[in-house]
Amino acid sequence: MFSFGKKRPGKKDQIESSKDDGEAIAGGKRFYFTPPTSRHLEVDPAGCTESTTSTTDGQNCGGESSKSKTPSSSSDTSEELQVNQSAAYATLSAPVQVQEELEGVRDLSLNDFESLLVSEQINGNKCLEDKIACYLDHTPNRGIRNWEHLACEKEIDAPLDVRLRCKLNSGKNQTKMVLEKVTAEGDKTLKDLMDVLTAMGRNDVKKIITKVVPDAANSSQELVEFINDNYSTVAEVATMLDQESDVIENWFHLGFRFGIKRESLDEIKYGQFTQDIMDYVYAKKPQLTVGVFYNVIEKLGRKDVLKKLDKFMAGDKDKFMKYVIELESDEMRSICVSLNTPNRVVKNWRHLAKSPELEIPTEVYKDCQPDKPKSPTEALLKWIYAKRPDLTIRQFCLAFQNIGRNDIVKFIREYFQSQSPFVTANTS
């Protein structure tokens, strides 16, 4: 007899109703299965599949543990079930094993290095520091942004005084040299300095001083005492006055208004390279005569220097230089200042050092050359290490992107990706 009480479910209905029961019907056959888990499947000798400590998609979320046993199927389905079990085992177990082996390891190909800190990964790495400085210190044209633009980005946010100090990092700090000379030659007061700054129209510099000494304009405090007691303030003043400008007066005018001679100011500006050369000559060639030295200068085409030597030639040109013009004399200083000029149009101390008559070795000439200018980018990086210790490489690269320096971003990425393919994670 047929029962008409309830409709027999079709195959589609059977599939829908069996989804929650962990079973599926296909080809008229019923299969039991275990949903995918984050752990591999273990197969027991009885042919059952067991999922241990599993989290399934849509079930047992939050790391809940579940165990599901699947009874062995009938003989007509055992072969297909074993195939499914083998495939599941191969698919799920291999990634888990690799994941367990590489636990605590970061793959740089996934850009995990971007979460590392600039203060730890770039600090002290000369390869990276020198290359970044090379990119930022000097640019081919003004359209390419440099270290100053980087310093202004919100990720870096370096204050104005820091940027100015970085800019003047390669300088000689001429303002401090002027102040040292001023205090060495006379008893100057803080009021004297304020009066000179007023004459220079440098109210911005006066404000820096009045923050420390409100009544500085009328202070009788000795200038040398003020300098010794306020190092940071003097450094800030020097930062402002060391800047070269055709519009406002700077350190050179400060010295001039304090009565320092032009030659002394030029000596501060250009250095003492000729003095070093002559110091060597006097020590190694004590028999150098006035006449020979005059001929050397004549070959350089420096008629201005020849005029300073004319009065010594009027006597005995065969006399030794060291006895006629003392090394520390005003006359020698005047000659040296004239030859210290960096102007490439006229011959200077470099050409003097290469004169065959003086026989100056190459290594001595190289030692006399001015120090390599310090890098403003290097100074900025040191500030970043100290003041932005939590800055990540990702944020660093973002700052470069914001100023249009994708070439530097590319270099940084390629550098880290070219290192060992895996970097051990910091578990501390």
Coordinates of N, CA and C in Angstrom, one line a residue, residues 21 35 72 79 93 203 343 350 352 386 410:
D21 N 23.5 18.8 9.0 CA 23.8 17.5 9.6 C 25.2 16.9 9.2
P35 N 33.2 19.4 8.1 CA 33.5 20.7 7.5 C 35.0 21.0 7.6
S72 N 31.6 4.5 9.4 CA 32.0 3.9 8.1 C 30.8 3.7 7.3
E79 N 35.2 3.2 -1.2 CA 36.3 3.6 -2.0 C 36.3 5.1 -2.3
S93 N 46.6 19.3 5.7 CA 47.7 19.1 6.6 C 49.0 19.8 6.2
N203 N 65.5 91.9 14.9 CA 64.6 91.8 16.0 C 64.3 90.3 16.3
N343 N 87.1 81.1 -4.8 CA 86.7 81.5 -6.2 C 87.5 80.7 -7.2
R350 N 95.0 76.0 -3.5 CA 95.1 74.7 -4.1 C 96.2 74.7 -5.2
L352 N 98.6 76.9 -5.2 CA 99.9 77.1 -4.5 C 100.5 75.8 -4.0
A386 N 66.2 60.0 17.6 CA 66.0 60.4 19.0 C 64.6 60.9 19.3
K410 N 61.1 53.1 -3.5 CA 61.5 51.9 -4.2 C 62.8 51.3 -3.7

